[in-house]
mmCIF file of C-alpha atoms and ligand atoms in Angstrom:
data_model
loop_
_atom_site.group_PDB
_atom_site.id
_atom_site.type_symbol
_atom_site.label_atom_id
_atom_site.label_comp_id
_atom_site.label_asym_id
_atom_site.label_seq_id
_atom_site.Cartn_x
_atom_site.Cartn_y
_atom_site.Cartn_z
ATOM 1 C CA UNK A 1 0.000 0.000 0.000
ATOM 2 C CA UNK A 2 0.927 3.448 -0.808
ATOM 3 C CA UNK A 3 0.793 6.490 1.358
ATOM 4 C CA UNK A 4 0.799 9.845 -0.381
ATOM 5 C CA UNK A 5 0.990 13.277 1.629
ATOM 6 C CA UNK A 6 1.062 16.361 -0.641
ATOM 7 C CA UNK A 7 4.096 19.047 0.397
ATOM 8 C CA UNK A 8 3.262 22.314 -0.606
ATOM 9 C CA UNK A 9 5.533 25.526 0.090
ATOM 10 C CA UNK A 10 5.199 28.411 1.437
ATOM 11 C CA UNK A 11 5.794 32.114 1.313
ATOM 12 C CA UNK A 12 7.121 34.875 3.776
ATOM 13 C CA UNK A 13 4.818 37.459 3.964
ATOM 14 C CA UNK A 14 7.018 38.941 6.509
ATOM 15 C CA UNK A 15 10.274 37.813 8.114
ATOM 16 C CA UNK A 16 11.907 39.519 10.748
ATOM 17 C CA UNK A 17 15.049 38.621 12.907
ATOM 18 C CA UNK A 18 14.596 39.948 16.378
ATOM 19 C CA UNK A 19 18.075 39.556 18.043
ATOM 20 C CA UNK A 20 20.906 36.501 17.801
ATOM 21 C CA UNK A 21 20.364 33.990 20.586
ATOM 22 C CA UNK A 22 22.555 32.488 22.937
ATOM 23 C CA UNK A 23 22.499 29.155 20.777
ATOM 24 C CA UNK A 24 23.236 30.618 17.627
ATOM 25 C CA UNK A 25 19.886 30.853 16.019
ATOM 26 C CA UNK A 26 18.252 34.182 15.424
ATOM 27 C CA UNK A 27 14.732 35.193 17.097
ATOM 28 C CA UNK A 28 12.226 35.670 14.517
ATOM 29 C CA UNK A 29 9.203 36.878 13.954
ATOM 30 C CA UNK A 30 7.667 36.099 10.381
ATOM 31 C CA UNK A 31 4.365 35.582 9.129
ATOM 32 C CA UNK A 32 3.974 32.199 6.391
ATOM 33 C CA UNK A 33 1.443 31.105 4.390
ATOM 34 C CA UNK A 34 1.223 27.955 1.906
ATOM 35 C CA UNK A 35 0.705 28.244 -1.441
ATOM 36 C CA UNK A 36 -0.833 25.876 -4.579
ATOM 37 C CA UNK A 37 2.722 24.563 -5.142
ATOM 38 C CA UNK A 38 3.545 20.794 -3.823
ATOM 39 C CA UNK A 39 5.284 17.903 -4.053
ATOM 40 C CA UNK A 40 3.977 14.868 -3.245
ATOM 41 C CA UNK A 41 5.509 12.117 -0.816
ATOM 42 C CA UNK A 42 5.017 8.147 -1.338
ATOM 43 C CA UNK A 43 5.935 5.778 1.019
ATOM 44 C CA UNK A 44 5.751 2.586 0.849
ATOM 45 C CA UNK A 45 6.518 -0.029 3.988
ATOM 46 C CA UNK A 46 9.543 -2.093 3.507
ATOM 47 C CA UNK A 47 10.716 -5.422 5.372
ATOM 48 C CA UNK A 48 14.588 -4.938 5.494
ATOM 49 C CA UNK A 49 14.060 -2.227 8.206
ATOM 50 C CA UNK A 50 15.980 0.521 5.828
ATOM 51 C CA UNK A 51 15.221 3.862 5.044
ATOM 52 C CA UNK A 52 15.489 3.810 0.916
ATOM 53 C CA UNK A 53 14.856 7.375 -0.847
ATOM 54 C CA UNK A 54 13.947 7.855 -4.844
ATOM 55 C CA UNK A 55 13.005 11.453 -6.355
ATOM 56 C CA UNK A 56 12.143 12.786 -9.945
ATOM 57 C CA UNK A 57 14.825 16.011 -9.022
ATOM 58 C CA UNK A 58 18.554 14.876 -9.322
ATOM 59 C CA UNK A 59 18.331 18.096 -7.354
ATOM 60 C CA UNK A 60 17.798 16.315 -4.012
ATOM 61 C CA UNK A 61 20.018 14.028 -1.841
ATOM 62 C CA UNK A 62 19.011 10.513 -1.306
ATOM 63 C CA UNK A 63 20.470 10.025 2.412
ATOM 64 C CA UNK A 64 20.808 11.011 5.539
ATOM 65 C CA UNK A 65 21.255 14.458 4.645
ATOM 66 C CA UNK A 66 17.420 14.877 3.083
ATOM 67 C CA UNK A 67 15.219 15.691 5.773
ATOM 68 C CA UNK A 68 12.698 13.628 4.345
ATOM 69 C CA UNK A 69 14.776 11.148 5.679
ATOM 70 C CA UNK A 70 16.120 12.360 8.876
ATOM 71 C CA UNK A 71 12.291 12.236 9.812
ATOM 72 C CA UNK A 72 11.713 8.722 8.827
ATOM 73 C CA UNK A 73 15.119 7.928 10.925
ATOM 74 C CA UNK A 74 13.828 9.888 14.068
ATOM 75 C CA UNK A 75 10.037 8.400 13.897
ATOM 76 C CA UNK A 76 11.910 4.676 13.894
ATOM 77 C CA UNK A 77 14.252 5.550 16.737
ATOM 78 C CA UNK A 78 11.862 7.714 18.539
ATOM 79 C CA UNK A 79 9.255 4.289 18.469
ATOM 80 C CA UNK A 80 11.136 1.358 18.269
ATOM 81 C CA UNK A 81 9.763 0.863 14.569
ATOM 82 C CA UNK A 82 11.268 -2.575 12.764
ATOM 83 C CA UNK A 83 9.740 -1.605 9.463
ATOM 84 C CA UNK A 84 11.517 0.032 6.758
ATOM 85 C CA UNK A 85 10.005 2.518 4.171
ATOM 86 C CA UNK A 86 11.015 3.375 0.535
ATOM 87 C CA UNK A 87 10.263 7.729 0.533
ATOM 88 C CA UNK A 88 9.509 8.604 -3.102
ATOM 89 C CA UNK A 89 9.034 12.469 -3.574
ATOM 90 C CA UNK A 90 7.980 13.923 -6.560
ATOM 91 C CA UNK A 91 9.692 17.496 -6.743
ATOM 92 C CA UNK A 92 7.434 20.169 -7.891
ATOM 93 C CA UNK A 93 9.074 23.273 -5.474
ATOM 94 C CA UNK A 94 12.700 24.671 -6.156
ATOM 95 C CA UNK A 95 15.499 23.300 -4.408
ATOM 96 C CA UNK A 96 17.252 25.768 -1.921
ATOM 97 C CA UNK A 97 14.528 28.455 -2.937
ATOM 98 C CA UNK A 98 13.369 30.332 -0.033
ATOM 99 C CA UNK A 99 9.787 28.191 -0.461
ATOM 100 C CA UNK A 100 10.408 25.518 2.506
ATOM 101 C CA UNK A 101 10.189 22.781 0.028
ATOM 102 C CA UNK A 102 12.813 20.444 2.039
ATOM 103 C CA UNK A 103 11.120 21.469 5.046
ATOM 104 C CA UNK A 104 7.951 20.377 3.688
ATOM 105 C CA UNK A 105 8.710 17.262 2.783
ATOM 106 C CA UNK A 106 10.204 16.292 6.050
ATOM 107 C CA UNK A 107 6.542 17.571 6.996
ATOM 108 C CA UNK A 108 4.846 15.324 4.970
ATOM 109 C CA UNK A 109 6.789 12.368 5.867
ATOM 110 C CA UNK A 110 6.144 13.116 9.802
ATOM 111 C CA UNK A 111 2.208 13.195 8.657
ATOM 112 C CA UNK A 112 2.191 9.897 6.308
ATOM 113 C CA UNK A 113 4.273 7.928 8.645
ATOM 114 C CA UNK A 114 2.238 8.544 11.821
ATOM 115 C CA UNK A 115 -0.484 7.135 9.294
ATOM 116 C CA UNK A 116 1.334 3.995 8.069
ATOM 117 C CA UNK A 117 3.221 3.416 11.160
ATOM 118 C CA UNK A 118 -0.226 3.761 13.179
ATOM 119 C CA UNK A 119 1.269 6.095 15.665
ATOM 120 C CA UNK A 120 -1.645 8.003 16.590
ATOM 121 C CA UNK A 121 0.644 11.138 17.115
ATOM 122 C CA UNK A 122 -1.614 14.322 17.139
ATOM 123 C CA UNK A 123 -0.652 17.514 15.061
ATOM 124 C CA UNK A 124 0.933 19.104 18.288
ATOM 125 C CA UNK A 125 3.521 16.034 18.845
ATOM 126 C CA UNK A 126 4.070 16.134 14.935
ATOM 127 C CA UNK A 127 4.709 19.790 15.135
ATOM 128 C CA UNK A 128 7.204 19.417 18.426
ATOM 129 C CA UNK A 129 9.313 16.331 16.388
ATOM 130 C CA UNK A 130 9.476 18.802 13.837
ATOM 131 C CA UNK A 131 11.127 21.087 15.832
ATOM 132 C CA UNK A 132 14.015 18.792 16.039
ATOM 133 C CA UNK A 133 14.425 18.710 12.082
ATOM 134 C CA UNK A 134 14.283 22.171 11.642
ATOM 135 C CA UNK A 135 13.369 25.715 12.023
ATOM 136 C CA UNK A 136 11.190 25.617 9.084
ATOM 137 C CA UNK A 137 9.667 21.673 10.172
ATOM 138 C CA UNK A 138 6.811 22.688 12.973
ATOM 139 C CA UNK A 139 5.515 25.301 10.296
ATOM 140 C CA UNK A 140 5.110 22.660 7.534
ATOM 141 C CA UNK A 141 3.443 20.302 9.636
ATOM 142 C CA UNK A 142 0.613 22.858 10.693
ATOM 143 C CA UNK A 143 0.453 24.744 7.090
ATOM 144 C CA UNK A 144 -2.304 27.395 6.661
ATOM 145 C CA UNK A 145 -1.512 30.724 7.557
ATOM 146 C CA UNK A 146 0.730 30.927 11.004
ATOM 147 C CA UNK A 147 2.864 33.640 12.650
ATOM 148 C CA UNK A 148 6.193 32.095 13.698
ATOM 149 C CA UNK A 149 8.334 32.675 16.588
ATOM 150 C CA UNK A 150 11.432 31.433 18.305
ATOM 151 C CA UNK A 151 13.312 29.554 16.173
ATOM 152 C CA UNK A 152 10.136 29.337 14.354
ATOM 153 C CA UNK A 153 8.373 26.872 15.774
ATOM 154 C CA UNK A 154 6.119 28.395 18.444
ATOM 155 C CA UNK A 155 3.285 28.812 16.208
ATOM 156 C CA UNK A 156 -0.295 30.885 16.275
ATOM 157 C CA UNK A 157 -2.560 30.247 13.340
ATOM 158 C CA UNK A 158 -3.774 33.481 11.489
ATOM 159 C CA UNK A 159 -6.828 34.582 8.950
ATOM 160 C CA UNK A 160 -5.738 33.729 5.286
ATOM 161 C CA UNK A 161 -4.552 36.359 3.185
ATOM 162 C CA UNK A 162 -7.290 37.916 0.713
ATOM 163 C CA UNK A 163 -7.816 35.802 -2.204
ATOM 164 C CA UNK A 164 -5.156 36.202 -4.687
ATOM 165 C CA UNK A 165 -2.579 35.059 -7.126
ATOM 166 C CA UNK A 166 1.313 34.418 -6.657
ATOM 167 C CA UNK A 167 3.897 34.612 -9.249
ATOM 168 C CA UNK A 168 7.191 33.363 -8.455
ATOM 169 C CA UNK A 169 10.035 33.319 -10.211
ATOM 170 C CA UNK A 170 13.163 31.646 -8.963
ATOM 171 C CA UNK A 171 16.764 32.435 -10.234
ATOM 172 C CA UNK A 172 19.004 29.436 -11.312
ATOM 173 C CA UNK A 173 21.459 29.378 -8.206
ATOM 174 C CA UNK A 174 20.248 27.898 -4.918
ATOM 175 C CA UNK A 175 20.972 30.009 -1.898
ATOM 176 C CA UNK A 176 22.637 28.641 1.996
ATOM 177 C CA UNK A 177 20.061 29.671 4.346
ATOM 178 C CA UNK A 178 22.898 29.679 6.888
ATOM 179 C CA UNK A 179 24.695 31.697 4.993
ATOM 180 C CA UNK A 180 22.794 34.630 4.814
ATOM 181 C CA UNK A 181 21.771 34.582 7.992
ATOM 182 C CA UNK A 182 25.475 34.672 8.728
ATOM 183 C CA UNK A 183 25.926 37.703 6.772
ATOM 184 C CA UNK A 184 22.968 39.271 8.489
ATOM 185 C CA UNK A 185 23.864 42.391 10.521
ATOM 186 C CA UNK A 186 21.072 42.624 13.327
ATOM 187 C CA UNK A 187 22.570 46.485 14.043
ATOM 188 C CA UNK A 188 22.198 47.727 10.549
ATOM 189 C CA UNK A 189 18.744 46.721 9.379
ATOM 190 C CA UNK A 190 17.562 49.717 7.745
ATOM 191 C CA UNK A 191 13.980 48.449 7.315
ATOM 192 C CA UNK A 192 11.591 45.849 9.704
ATOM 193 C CA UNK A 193 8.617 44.554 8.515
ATOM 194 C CA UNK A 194 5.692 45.739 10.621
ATOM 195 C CA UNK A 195 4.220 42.577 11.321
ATOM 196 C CA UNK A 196 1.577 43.964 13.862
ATOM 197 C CA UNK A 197 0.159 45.486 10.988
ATOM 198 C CA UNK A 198 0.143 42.833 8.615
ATOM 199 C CA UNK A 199 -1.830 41.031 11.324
ATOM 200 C CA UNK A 200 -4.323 42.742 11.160
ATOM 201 C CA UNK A 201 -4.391 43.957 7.357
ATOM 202 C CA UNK A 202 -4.848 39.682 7.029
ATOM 203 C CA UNK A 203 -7.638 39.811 10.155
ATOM 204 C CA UNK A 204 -9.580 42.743 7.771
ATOM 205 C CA UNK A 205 -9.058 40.547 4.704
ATOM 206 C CA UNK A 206 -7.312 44.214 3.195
ATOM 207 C CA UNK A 207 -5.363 43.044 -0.179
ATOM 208 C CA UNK A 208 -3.956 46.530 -0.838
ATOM 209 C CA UNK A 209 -2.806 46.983 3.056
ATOM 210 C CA UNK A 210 -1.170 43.052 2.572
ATOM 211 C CA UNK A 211 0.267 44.130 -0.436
ATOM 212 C CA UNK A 212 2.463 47.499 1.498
ATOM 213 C CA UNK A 213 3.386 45.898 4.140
ATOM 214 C CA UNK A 214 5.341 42.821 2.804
ATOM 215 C CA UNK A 215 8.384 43.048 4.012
ATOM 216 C CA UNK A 216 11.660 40.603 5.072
ATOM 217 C CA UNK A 217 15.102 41.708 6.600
ATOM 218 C CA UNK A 218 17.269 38.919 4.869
ATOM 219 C CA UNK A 219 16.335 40.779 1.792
ATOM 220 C CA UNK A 220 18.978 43.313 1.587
ATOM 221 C CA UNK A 221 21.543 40.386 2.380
ATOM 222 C CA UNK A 222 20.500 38.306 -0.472
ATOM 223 C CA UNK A 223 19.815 41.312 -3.128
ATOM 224 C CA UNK A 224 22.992 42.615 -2.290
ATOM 225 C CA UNK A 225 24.949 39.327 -2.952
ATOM 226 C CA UNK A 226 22.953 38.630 -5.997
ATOM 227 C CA UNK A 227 21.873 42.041 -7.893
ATOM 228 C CA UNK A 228 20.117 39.862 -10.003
ATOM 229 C CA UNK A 229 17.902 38.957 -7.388
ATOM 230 C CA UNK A 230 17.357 42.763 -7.726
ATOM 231 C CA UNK A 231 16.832 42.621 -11.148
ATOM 232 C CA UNK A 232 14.277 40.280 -10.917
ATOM 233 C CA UNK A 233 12.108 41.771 -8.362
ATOM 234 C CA UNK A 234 12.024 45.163 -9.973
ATOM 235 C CA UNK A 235 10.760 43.390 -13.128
ATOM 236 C CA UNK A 236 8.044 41.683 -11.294
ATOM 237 C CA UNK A 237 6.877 44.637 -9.822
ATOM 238 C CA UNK A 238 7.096 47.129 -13.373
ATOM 239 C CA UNK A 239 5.107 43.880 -15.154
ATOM 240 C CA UNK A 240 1.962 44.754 -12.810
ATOM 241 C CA UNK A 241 2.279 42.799 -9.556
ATOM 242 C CA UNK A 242 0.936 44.551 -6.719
ATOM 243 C CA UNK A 243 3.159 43.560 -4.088
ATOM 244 C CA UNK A 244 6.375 42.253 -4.634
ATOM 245 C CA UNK A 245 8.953 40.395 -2.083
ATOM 246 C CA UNK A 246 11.590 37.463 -1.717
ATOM 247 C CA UNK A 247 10.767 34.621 0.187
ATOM 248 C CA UNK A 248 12.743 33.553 3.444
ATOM 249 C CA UNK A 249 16.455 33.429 2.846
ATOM 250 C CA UNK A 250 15.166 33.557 -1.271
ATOM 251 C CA UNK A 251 16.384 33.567 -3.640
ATOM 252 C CA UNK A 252 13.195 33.256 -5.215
ATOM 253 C CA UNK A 253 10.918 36.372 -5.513
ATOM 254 C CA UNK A 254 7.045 36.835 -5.363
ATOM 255 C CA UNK A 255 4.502 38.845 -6.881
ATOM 256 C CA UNK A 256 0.869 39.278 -4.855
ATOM 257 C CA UNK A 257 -1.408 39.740 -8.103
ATOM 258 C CA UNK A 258 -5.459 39.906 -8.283
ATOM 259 C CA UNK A 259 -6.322 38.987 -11.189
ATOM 260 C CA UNK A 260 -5.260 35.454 -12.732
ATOM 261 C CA UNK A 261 -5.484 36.495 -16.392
ATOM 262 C CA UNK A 262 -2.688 39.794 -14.950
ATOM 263 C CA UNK A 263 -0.606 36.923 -13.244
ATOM 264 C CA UNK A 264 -0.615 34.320 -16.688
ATOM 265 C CA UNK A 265 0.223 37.896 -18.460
ATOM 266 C CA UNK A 266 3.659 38.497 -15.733
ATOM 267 C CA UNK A 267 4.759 35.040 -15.901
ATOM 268 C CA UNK A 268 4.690 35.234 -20.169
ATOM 269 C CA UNK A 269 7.263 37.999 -19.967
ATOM 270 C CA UNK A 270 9.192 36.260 -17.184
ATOM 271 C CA UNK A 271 9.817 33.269 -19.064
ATOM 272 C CA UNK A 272 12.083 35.249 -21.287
ATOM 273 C CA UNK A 273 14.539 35.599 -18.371
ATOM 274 C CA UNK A 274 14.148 32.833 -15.571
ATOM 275 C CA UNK A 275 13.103 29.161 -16.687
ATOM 276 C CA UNK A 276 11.559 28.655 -13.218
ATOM 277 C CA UNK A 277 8.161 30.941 -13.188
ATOM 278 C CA UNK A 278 4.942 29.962 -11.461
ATOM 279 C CA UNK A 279 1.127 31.190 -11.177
ATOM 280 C CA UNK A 280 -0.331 29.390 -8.443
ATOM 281 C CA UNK A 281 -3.138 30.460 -5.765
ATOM 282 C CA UNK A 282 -2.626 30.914 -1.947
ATOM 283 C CA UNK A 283 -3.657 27.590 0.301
ATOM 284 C CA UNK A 284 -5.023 30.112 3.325
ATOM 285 C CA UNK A 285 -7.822 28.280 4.703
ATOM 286 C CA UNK A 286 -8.154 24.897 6.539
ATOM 287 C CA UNK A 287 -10.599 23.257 3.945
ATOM 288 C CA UNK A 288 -8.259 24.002 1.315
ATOM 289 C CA UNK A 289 -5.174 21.905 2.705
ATOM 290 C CA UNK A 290 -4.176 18.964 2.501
ATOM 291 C CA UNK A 291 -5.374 16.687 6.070
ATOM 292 C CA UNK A 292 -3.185 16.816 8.491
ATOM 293 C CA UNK A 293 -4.661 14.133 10.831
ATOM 294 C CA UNK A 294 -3.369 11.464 12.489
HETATM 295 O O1 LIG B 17 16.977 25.091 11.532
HETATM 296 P P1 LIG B 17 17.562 25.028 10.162
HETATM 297 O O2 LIG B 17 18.589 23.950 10.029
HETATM 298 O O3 LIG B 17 16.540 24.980 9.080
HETATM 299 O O4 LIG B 17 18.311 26.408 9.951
HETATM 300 C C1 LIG B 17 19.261 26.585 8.926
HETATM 301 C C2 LIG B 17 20.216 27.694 9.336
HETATM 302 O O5 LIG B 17 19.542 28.966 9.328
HETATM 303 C C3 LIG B 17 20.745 27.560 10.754
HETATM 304 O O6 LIG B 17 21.919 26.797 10.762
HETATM 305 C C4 LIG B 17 21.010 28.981 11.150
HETATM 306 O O7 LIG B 17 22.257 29.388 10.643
HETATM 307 C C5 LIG B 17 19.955 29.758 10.399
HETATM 308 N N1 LIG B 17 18.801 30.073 11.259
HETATM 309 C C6 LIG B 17 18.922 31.074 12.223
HETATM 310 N N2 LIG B 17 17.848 31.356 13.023
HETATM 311 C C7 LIG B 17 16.675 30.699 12.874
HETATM 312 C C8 LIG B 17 16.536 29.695 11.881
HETATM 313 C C9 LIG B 17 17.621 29.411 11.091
HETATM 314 O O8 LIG B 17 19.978 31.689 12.371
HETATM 315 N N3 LIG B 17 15.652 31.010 13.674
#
């Protein structure tokens, strides 16, 4: 039998990095949402007790360092599981993009696991193993719209953006998530996002207000190592997008649009200049995820 678990990414609406910790991490404060833009996870239950991995990307590594996999290896350990699985992922979302797509998928093989492997783990344990994956993990697990603090994984679910579209467009290079947030200087930030505000532009369902008030601190760290970066978010906004911002650590750029026929129109002249464009719609509200059940 085959388990499948979609993976879809997410965006930064707005990302800010309060102060560096103690442990090395920095405190955030950023504001997610998941988008119409997945991979999907199979697994399949295997008798040899191994952890095998397959994907469509040659993109992705097929061992310990996927995190796909680290989460199969700490369900077994964690539980005392015998079994083995075979992880197949179908890649859909950039590799080292900004969208969470690794993250993701280590989400998604937390969910179908606790399903195959009958652990009747609820979302809050899923979300608290995640934690040990990754920043980006207990975000994944929950999906939907979510402020995120800490590390990122203490978690408060918000109102779904106003319906719109996303373009994204993601530049051929990957980007080191650690390394920018190396780079980042917490003392010279010129600009925070104000993400009391975006709150409550997302509580008063106010597209234009969502629109303004995107905003993300590693993006002068990122634009500034990669003008092209630069480049490509001024040309998203000039082609008509009303809101325009890079996501996470990026290097791949949104554009908030309203209208899909204006979106299908931006990505057209895109494709001219990045071979990775997308149109998809937000995922804000609970009935439009994927379950995330036990
Ligand atoms: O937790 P994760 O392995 O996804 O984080 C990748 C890197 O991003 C960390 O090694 C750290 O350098 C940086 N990071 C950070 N503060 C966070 C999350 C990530 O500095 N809250």
């Amino acid at each position: 039998m085959i388990y499948s678990e979609k993976a879809p990414a997410k965006i930064n609406l707005t990302l800010d990095a309060l102060h560096k910790r103690e442990d090395g991490y920095h405190e955030l404060e950023m504001i997610m949402t998941t988008i119409d833009l997945a991979d999907r996870i199979d697994l399949v239950e295997t008798d040899d007790g191994r952890i095998h991995m397959d994907s469509t990307s040659g993109l992705v590594p097929l061992d310990e360092r996927n995190l796909a996999y680290r989460a199969a290896s700490l369900l077994r350990e964690r539980f005392g599981i015998r079994q083995g699985v075979r992880i197949f992922i179908h890649k859909k979302i950039p590799v080292a993009a900004g969208l969470a797509g690794g993250s993701s998928d280590a989400a998604a093989t937390l969910r179908g696991l606790n399903r195959m492997w009958k652990l009747g783990l609820t979302l809050e344990e899923l979300v608290k193993l995640g934690a040990e994956l990754g920043s980006d993990v207990p975000y994944c697990v929950q999906m939907g719209t979510a402020l995120a603090k800490g590390r990122g994984e203490i978690l408060r679910p918000l109102p779904p953006p106003p319906p719109c579209w996303v373009v994204l467009a993601k530049p051929p290079h990957g980007i080191s998530t650690a390394d920018i947030f190396r780079r980042l200087d917490i003392d010279r930030i010129s600009a925070r996002p104000e993400t009391e505000k975006m709150i409550e532009a997302l509580s008063r369902s106010d597209y234009p207000a969502v629109c303004r008030l995107l905003g993300n601190v590693l993006e002068e760290v990122t634009l500034e190592m990669f003008p092209e970066v630069r480049r490509l978010k001024e040309r998203i906004r000039r082609y008509g997008a009303d809101g325009v911002l890079m996501s996470g650590s990026g290097p791949t750029v949104f554009g908030l649009v309203d209208r899909e026929s204006r979106a299908r129109r931006i990505v057209n002249a895109l494709r001219g200049f990045c071979r990775q464009v997308f149109a998809v719609r937000m995922l804000g509200i609970p009935e439009e995820l994927p379950a995330r059940g036990g």
